[in-house]
Coordinates of C-alpha atoms in Angstrom, one line a residue:
Chain A
M1 CA -11.6 -5.0 -23.3
H2 CA -11.2 -1.8 -25.9
D3 CA -8.4 -1.9 -28.8
R4 CA -8.0 2.0 -28.4
E5 CA -10.0 3.5 -25.6
P6 CA -8.2 3.2 -22.3
T7 CA -9.6 0.5 -19.4
K8 CA -11.9 1.7 -17.3
V9 CA -10.7 1.4 -13.1
A10 CA -12.7 3.0 -10.5
I11 CA -11.8 2.3 -7.0
L12 CA -14.8 2.9 -4.8
V13 CA -13.1 4.8 -1.2
F14 CA -15.6 5.8 1.6
D15 CA -14.9 8.4 4.7
R16 CA -13.3 5.5 6.7
F17 CA -11.6 3.1 4.1
T18 CA -8.6 1.5 4.9
A19 CA -5.9 3.1 3.2
L20 CA -3.4 -0.1 1.9
D21 CA -6.9 -1.9 0.7
A22 CA -7.8 1.3 -2.4
V23 CA -3.8 1.8 -2.8
G24 CA -1.8 -1.7 -2.9
P25 CA -4.4 -2.3 -6.2
F26 CA -4.2 1.3 -7.7
E27 CA -0.4 1.6 -7.7
V28 CA -0.4 -2.2 -9.2
L29 CA -3.4 -1.3 -11.7
A30 CA -2.0 1.9 -12.8
R31 CA 1.1 -0.2 -14.1
I32 CA -0.5 -1.8 -16.7
P33 CA -0.4 0.2 -20.0
G34 CA -4.3 1.1 -21.5
V35 CA -5.1 1.1 -18.0
E36 CA -6.6 4.7 -16.1
V37 CA -7.3 4.5 -12.9
A38 CA -9.8 7.0 -11.2
F39 CA -10.8 6.6 -7.0
V40 CA -14.0 7.8 -7.5
A41 CA -16.8 8.5 -4.3
K42 CA -19.9 9.5 -3.4
A43 CA -19.1 12.8 -3.6
A44 CA -15.9 14.3 -5.5
G45 CA -13.9 15.8 -2.9
P46 CA -11.2 14.8 0.7
V47 CA -11.7 11.6 1.7
R48 CA -10.4 10.7 4.9
S49 CA -9.3 6.6 5.5
A50 CA -10.0 4.7 8.7
M51 CA -8.3 6.3 12.3
P52 CA -6.5 6.1 14.7
A53 CA -4.2 8.0 11.8
A54 CA -6.0 8.8 9.2
L55 CA -4.7 10.2 5.8
T56 CA -6.7 12.1 3.2
L57 CA -7.6 10.7 -0.5
Q58 CA -8.5 13.9 -2.7
V59 CA -10.7 11.9 -4.6
D60 CA -11.9 13.6 -8.2
V61 CA -14.6 11.4 -9.6
P62 CA -17.8 11.4 -7.9
L63 CA -19.8 7.8 -8.5
E64 CA -22.0 9.3 -11.6
G65 CA -18.4 10.8 -13.4
C66 CA -18.0 6.8 -14.0
P67 CA -20.9 5.2 -14.9
R68 CA -19.8 2.5 -16.4
P69 CA -16.2 1.1 -15.0
D70 CA -14.6 -1.3 -16.9
V71 CA -12.9 -2.8 -13.6
V72 CA -14.7 -1.4 -10.1
V73 CA -12.3 -3.1 -7.1
V74 CA -14.5 -1.5 -3.8
A75 CA -11.7 -0.6 -0.7
G76 CA -12.5 -2.0 2.5
G77 CA -12.4 0.1 6.1
P78 CA -14.6 0.7 9.3
G79 CA -16.8 2.2 6.4
A80 CA -17.6 -0.5 5.1
T81 CA -21.1 -1.5 7.0
E82 CA -22.8 2.4 6.6
A83 CA -21.5 2.4 2.5
G84 CA -23.0 -1.6 2.5
H85 CA -26.3 0.7 3.3
D86 CA -26.4 3.8 1.1
T87 CA -28.4 3.2 -1.8
S88 CA -27.0 5.5 -4.8
T89 CA -23.6 3.4 -3.6
Q90 CA -25.2 0.6 -3.9
D91 CA -27.1 1.3 -7.1
W92 CA -23.8 2.4 -8.4
L93 CA -22.4 -1.0 -7.6
R94 CA -25.5 -3.2 -9.3
A95 CA -25.5 -0.8 -12.2
C96 CA -20.8 -1.4 -12.9
H97 CA -21.4 -4.8 -12.7
A98 CA -23.8 -5.5 -15.0
T99 CA -21.4 -4.1 -17.9
S100 CA -18.3 -4.6 -15.6
R101 CA -14.8 -6.9 -17.2
F102 CA -14.7 -7.4 -13.5
T103 CA -16.4 -6.8 -9.9
T104 CA -13.9 -7.1 -7.1
S105 CA -13.4 -6.3 -3.5
V106 CA -10.7 -6.0 -0.7
C107 CA -11.3 -6.8 2.6
T108 CA -14.2 -6.0 4.1
G109 CA -14.9 -4.3 0.7
A110 CA -16.5 -7.6 0.1
L111 CA -18.9 -7.0 2.8
V112 CA -19.8 -3.8 0.6
L113 CA -20.8 -5.7 -2.7
G114 CA -21.9 -8.5 -0.3
A115 CA -24.6 -6.2 0.7
A116 CA -25.3 -5.0 -2.9
G117 CA -26.3 -9.0 -3.5
I118 CA -23.2 -9.2 -6.3
L119 CA -21.9 -12.4 -3.9
R120 CA -25.1 -14.4 -4.0
G121 CA -24.1 -18.1 -3.9
L122 CA -19.8 -17.6 -5.1
R123 CA -17.3 -18.2 -3.8
A124 CA -15.9 -15.1 -1.7
T125 CA -13.2 -13.9 1.0
T126 CA -12.7 -11.2 3.5
H127 CA -10.8 -10.0 5.6
W128 CA -10.8 -12.9 8.6
L129 CA -12.3 -11.4 11.5
A130 CA -15.3 -10.7 8.8
R131 CA -16.3 -13.8 6.8
S132 CA -19.2 -14.2 8.9
Q133 CA -20.9 -11.4 7.9
L134 CA -19.7 -12.5 4.3
E135 CA -22.0 -15.2 4.7
G136 CA -24.5 -13.1 6.0
Y137 CA -25.3 -11.6 2.0
G138 CA -24.9 -15.8 0.9
A139 CA -21.4 -15.9 -0.2
T140 CA -19.4 -19.3 0.1
V141 CA -17.0 -17.9 2.1
V142 CA -13.1 -19.9 1.4
N143 CA -10.3 -19.8 3.9
E144 CA -8.6 -18.7 0.5
R145 CA -6.1 -14.8 -0.4
V146 CA -7.9 -14.3 -3.8
V147 CA -10.9 -15.5 -4.8
V148 CA -11.7 -15.7 -8.9
E149 CA -14.7 -17.0 -8.9
G150 CA -16.1 -15.8 -13.2
R151 CA -15.4 -12.5 -12.9
V152 CA -16.0 -11.3 -9.0
V153 CA -13.0 -11.1 -7.8
T154 CA -12.2 -11.1 -3.8
A155 CA -9.7 -10.4 -1.9
A156 CA -8.6 -11.2 1.5
G157 CA -7.0 -8.4 3.7
V158 CA -6.0 -5.5 3.9
S159 CA -2.5 -6.6 2.4
A160 CA -3.3 -9.4 0.2
G161 CA -5.3 -6.7 -2.5
L162 CA -1.8 -6.7 -4.3
D163 CA -1.7 -10.1 -4.7
M164 CA -5.6 -9.8 -6.5
A165 CA -4.6 -7.3 -8.7
L166 CA -1.6 -8.9 -9.9
R167 CA -3.6 -11.6 -10.3
L168 CA -6.4 -8.9 -12.6
A169 CA -2.9 -7.8 -14.2
Q170 CA -2.4 -11.4 -15.6
L171 CA -6.2 -11.6 -16.7
M172 CA -6.5 -7.9 -17.8
A173 CA -3.1 -7.7 -19.6
G174 CA -1.1 -11.7 -19.6
D175 CA 1.3 -13.3 -17.8
Q176 CA 4.4 -10.8 -18.8
V177 CA 2.9 -7.4 -18.1
A178 CA 1.6 -8.9 -14.3
Q179 CA 5.8 -10.2 -14.0
A180 CA 6.7 -7.4 -14.9
I181 CA 4.7 -4.8 -12.3
Q182 CA 5.3 -7.7 -10.1
L183 CA 9.5 -7.3 -10.5
G184 CA 9.3 -3.0 -11.3
L185 CA 7.7 -2.6 -7.9
E186 CA 10.4 -5.2 -6.2
Y187 CA 8.0 -7.9 -4.5
D188 CA 9.6 -10.3 -3.6
P189 CA 7.8 -10.3 0.4
E190 CA 9.7 -11.3 2.7
P191 CA 6.9 -10.7 6.3
P192 CA 8.7 -11.0 9.6
F193 CA 6.4 -13.4 11.1
A194 CA 4.5 -16.7 10.0
C195 CA 1.8 -15.1 10.7
G196 CA 0.1 -13.8 8.7
S197 CA -3.0 -16.0 9.0
P198 CA -5.2 -16.9 11.3
S199 CA -4.9 -20.0 10.1
R200 CA -0.4 -19.8 10.7
A201 CA -0.5 -17.5 13.7
P202 CA -0.5 -18.4 17.3
A203 CA -3.8 -19.4 18.3
A204 CA -3.2 -16.9 21.1
L205 CA -2.1 -14.0 19.0
V206 CA -5.7 -14.7 16.7
E207 CA -7.7 -14.3 20.1
H208 CA -5.9 -11.3 20.5
V209 CA -6.6 -9.5 17.5
R210 CA -10.3 -10.6 17.7
A211 CA -10.5 -9.7 20.7
R212 CA -9.1 -6.5 20.1
A213 CA -12.1 -5.7 17.7
R214 CA -14.4 -6.5 19.3
G215 CA -13.8 -3.4 21.7
A216 CA -13.0 -1.2 19.0
R217 CA -16.8 -1.7 17.0
R218 CA -18.3 -1.1 20.5
Chain B
M1 CA 10.6 6.8 23.1
H2 CA 8.1 9.1 25.5
D3 CA 6.2 7.5 28.4
R4 CA 3.3 9.8 27.6
E5 CA 3.5 11.4 24.9
P6 CA 2.8 9.5 21.7
T7 CA 5.9 8.5 19.4
K8 CA 6.0 11.1 16.5
V9 CA 6.7 9.4 12.7
A10 CA 6.7 11.5 10.3
I11 CA 6.3 10.7 6.2
L12 CA 8.4 12.4 4.0
V13 CA 6.6 12.5 0.7
F14 CA 7.1 15.0 -2.8
D15 CA 5.6 15.6 -5.7
R16 CA 5.7 12.0 -7.7
F17 CA 6.3 10.5 -4.8
T18 CA 5.1 6.3 -5.2
A19 CA 2.1 6.2 -3.7
L20 CA 2.6 2.6 -1.9
D21 CA 6.1 4.0 -0.6
A22 CA 4.5 5.9 1.7
V23 CA 1.1 4.2 2.1
G24 CA 2.5 0.7 3.0
P25 CA 4.4 1.9 5.5
F26 CA 1.5 4.0 6.8
E27 CA -1.1 1.7 7.3
V28 CA 1.1 -0.1 9.1
L29 CA 3.4 1.8 11.6
A30 CA -0.4 3.9 12.6
R31 CA -1.7 0.7 14.4
I32 CA 1.8 0.3 16.6
P33 CA -0.3 1.8 20.1
G34 CA 0.9 5.6 21.0
V35 CA 2.3 6.3 18.0
E36 CA 1.4 9.6 15.8
V37 CA 1.7 9.2 12.8
A38 CA 1.6 12.1 9.7
F39 CA 2.5 12.6 6.0
V40 CA 5.0 16.0 6.2
A41 CA 5.4 18.0 2.5
K42 CA 7.6 20.8 1.8
A43 CA 4.4 22.9 1.7
A44 CA 0.8 21.8 3.3
G45 CA -1.3 20.8 0.6
P46 CA -2.4 19.0 -2.0
V47 CA 0.7 15.8 -3.0
R48 CA 0.1 14.4 -6.2
S49 CA 2.4 10.6 -6.9
A50 CA 4.1 9.4 -9.7
M51 CA 2.1 9.2 -13.3
P52 CA 1.2 7.4 -15.4
A53 CA -1.8 7.5 -13.1
A54 CA -1.4 9.7 -10.1
L55 CA -3.4 9.7 -7.0
T56 CA -3.3 12.7 -5.3
L57 CA -2.4 12.8 -0.7
Q58 CA -3.6 15.9 1.7
V59 CA -0.6 16.9 3.4
D60 CA -1.8 18.6 6.7
V61 CA 2.1 19.4 8.0
P62 CA 4.8 20.8 6.0
L63 CA 7.8 20.2 7.3
E64 CA 8.9 23.2 9.6
G65 CA 5.4 21.7 11.4
C66 CA 7.3 18.3 11.7
P67 CA 10.7 19.7 13.5
R68 CA 11.9 16.8 15.5
P69 CA 10.4 13.7 14.9
D70 CA 10.8 10.3 16.7
V71 CA 10.8 8.6 13.4
V72 CA 11.2 9.3 9.8
V73 CA 10.4 7.2 6.3
V74 CA 11.3 8.5 3.2
A75 CA 8.7 7.8 0.7
G76 CA 10.7 6.8 -3.2
G77 CA 9.6 7.8 -6.2
P78 CA 10.3 9.9 -9.3
G79 CA 10.1 12.4 -7.3
A80 CA 13.4 11.5 -5.2
T81 CA 15.9 13.9 -8.1
E82 CA 14.7 16.7 -7.0
A83 CA 14.1 16.3 -3.1
G84 CA 17.5 14.9 -3.2
H85 CA 18.5 18.8 -4.3
D86 CA 15.9 20.5 -2.2
T87 CA 18.0 22.6 0.1
S88 CA 14.9 22.9 2.3
T89 CA 14.0 19.1 2.6
Q90 CA 17.8 18.4 2.8
D91 CA 18.1 20.2 6.2
W92 CA 15.1 19.6 7.5
L93 CA 16.3 15.8 6.6
R94 CA 19.5 16.5 8.5
A95 CA 18.2 18.0 11.6
C96 CA 15.3 15.1 12.3
H97 CA 18.4 13.1 11.8
A98 CA 19.9 14.3 14.6
T99 CA 17.7 13.1 17.2
S100 CA 14.9 10.7 15.5
R101 CA 15.2 7.3 16.9
F102 CA 15.0 6.0 13.0
T103 CA 15.1 7.2 10.4
T104 CA 14.7 5.1 7.3
S105 CA 13.5 4.9 3.2
V106 CA 11.5 2.9 0.4
C107 CA 12.5 2.5 -2.4
T108 CA 14.6 5.1 -3.8
G109 CA 13.7 7.3 -0.6
A110 CA 17.2 6.1 0.1
L111 CA 18.6 8.5 -2.7
V112 CA 17.2 11.3 -0.4
L113 CA 18.7 10.1 2.3
G114 CA 21.9 10.1 0.0
A115 CA 21.9 13.3 -0.8
A116 CA 22.0 15.0 2.6
G117 CA 24.7 12.7 3.1
I118 CA 23.2 9.9 6.1
L119 CA 24.0 6.7 4.6
R120 CA 27.5 7.2 3.5
G121 CA 29.6 4.8 5.2
L122 CA 26.6 2.5 6.0
R123 CA 25.1 -0.4 4.5
A124 CA 21.9 0.5 3.0
T125 CA 19.4 -0.9 0.3
T126 CA 17.2 1.1 -2.7
H127 CA 15.2 0.2 -5.5
W128 CA 17.5 -2.4 -7.6
L129 CA 17.6 -0.4 -10.4
A130 CA 18.7 2.5 -8.5
R131 CA 21.7 0.7 -6.7
S132 CA 24.9 2.1 -7.9
Q133 CA 23.0 6.1 -8.2
L134 CA 22.9 4.8 -4.3
E135 CA 26.5 4.2 -4.5
G136 CA 27.3 7.0 -5.9
Y137 CA 26.6 8.5 -2.2
G138 CA 28.9 6.4 -0.4
A139 CA 26.7 4.2 1.0
T140 CA 27.7 0.0 1.1
V141 CA 24.6 -1.5 -1.4
V142 CA 23.6 -5.0 -0.3
N143 CA 21.1 -7.3 -1.5
E144 CA 18.5 -7.4 1.3
R145 CA 15.0 -6.5 1.2
V146 CA 15.2 -4.8 4.3
V147 CA 18.7 -2.8 5.9
V148 CA 18.8 -2.2 9.8
E149 CA 21.8 -0.4 10.4
G150 CA 21.8 0.9 13.8
R151 CA 19.1 4.0 13.4
V152 CA 19.7 3.9 9.9
V153 CA 16.7 1.5 8.0
T154 CA 16.2 0.6 3.8
A155 CA 13.8 -0.6 2.4
A156 CA 14.0 -2.4 -1.3
G157 CA 11.7 -1.3 -4.0
V158 CA 7.8 -0.1 -3.4
S159 CA 6.4 -3.2 -2.0
A160 CA 9.5 -3.5 1.0
G161 CA 8.4 -0.6 3.0
L162 CA 5.4 -3.3 4.6
D163 CA 8.5 -5.4 5.4
M164 CA 10.7 -2.8 6.6
A165 CA 7.6 -1.5 9.0
L166 CA 6.5 -4.0 10.5
R167 CA 10.2 -4.7 11.1
L168 CA 10.0 -1.2 12.7
A169 CA 7.3 -2.1 14.5
Q170 CA 8.8 -4.9 16.7
L171 CA 12.0 -2.3 17.4
M172 CA 9.7 0.2 18.8
A173 CA 6.8 -1.7 20.0
G174 CA 8.3 -5.5 20.6
D175 CA 7.3 -8.7 18.5
Q176 CA 3.8 -9.1 20.1
V177 CA 2.8 -5.7 18.8
A178 CA 4.2 -6.2 15.4
Q179 CA 2.5 -10.1 14.7
A180 CA -0.5 -8.5 16.2
I181 CA -0.4 -5.7 13.5
Q182 CA 0.7 -8.5 10.9
L183 CA -2.7 -10.5 11.3
G184 CA -4.8 -7.5 11.4
L185 CA -3.6 -6.6 8.0
E186 CA -4.3 -10.1 7.0
Y187 CA -0.1 -9.8 5.6
D188 CA 0.7 -13.6 4.6
P189 CA 1.4 -12.8 1.2
E190 CA 0.8 -15.0 -1.8
P191 CA 3.0 -12.5 -5.0
P192 CA 1.3 -15.1 -8.1
F193 CA 4.9 -15.1 -9.6
A194 CA 8.3 -15.7 -8.8
C195 CA 9.6 -12.7 -9.9
G196 CA 9.5 -10.2 -7.9
S197 CA 13.2 -9.7 -7.0
P198 CA 16.0 -9.3 -9.9
S199 CA 18.1 -12.0 -8.4
R200 CA 14.5 -14.7 -8.7
A201 CA 13.1 -13.2 -12.0
P202 CA 14.5 -14.2 -15.4
A203 CA 17.3 -12.5 -16.8
A204 CA 15.3 -11.4 -20.0
L205 CA 12.5 -10.3 -17.4
V206 CA 15.3 -7.8 -15.6
E207 CA 16.3 -6.9 -18.7
H208 CA 13.0 -5.4 -20.2
V209 CA 12.3 -3.5 -17.0
R210 CA 15.0 -2.2 -17.0
A211 CA 14.7 -1.1 -20.7
R212 CA 11.4 0.3 -19.7
A213 CA 12.7 2.6 -17.0
R214 CA 15.7 3.7 -19.2
G215 CA 13.1 5.3 -21.2
A216 CA 10.8 6.9 -18.9
R217 CA 13.8 8.7 -18.3
R218 CA 14.0 10.0 -21.4

């Protein structure tokens, strides 16, 4: 980290990203003193999140406007596959990773890191529905919500970005800063059901969600 | 609910809203089959979230474009005070509440509902730092993360919008739909610290965050 210059966090989004994948970490990381967070995308301008209901985020910074972020967060979403095939996105990611303090992903953002070769030989995680796809990139996929593998940090599906960002806040700025952010966001979760991961959910529910995801990809 | 027409959810945002207050519920509610979610604001166009680092959400629907939503979600944030004083926002909220199935808030969004007189005599919650302010609107503030008081539903600070939205999904569409959404978002939280609410956090941390918030308002 620099003593005077702000620490730069770049959150990469793309057409059909998952909104919460990006905004969860944003809300946490933007609260670290001395940190500047920017959303970056292939081109500046409006970027639409995934359907069915999309939101539109105004992105001010194109990839080339953010060449050396200290921290990269790659969001996931249905558009992650295209982002994994996009040359300029992949080149940017690899260049960032050469100098970043942390290179991170939420949900299927891990597939974008995987496509860039960044997860080869590393322990990593992703959305539970994308685990086998991530193994195809040479990652050792583990059943953990947040995986810290040196400076490569991956999170499980969507909401896991919050837990990951708080871990990053801890690693970047220490316990007290991370705890103050957690209390400021009143993050004392009470999920209504005990079904938030496939290892806890009833098998029938897991199959139901899996079948619907398969249908959506067709 | 209607048999054929989509159920309309309006998420009210305003200048200096808190991004996660709005996007957490968005990500959940948009996944309920037959539901259409729109962000609404006083005027269509870009709406900036709260500092220090702001994101810009492109809002397509002005208040008058969404006169009778089935569900209203009011986000919180530093701009909530102004929204509570804005006549057109307040008139819109009161008109919506006359016919809504659910009128809801996240974080200091409760202050906007309170200013509209909607919480008078009801049990409600808000961000822990705003509890006494909410009592000023005649609400009975309770120490719960999500308060369902008939068709008025309020959530505690920022991240509590996720828990609230899953409860709403359950009330609107049943257990199975809500559970599938929770699993789809892999919402099996693992906060790194046991300090997400003032009743669990060490007193010194609570005082630290309270003092900083006081400083920010100056």
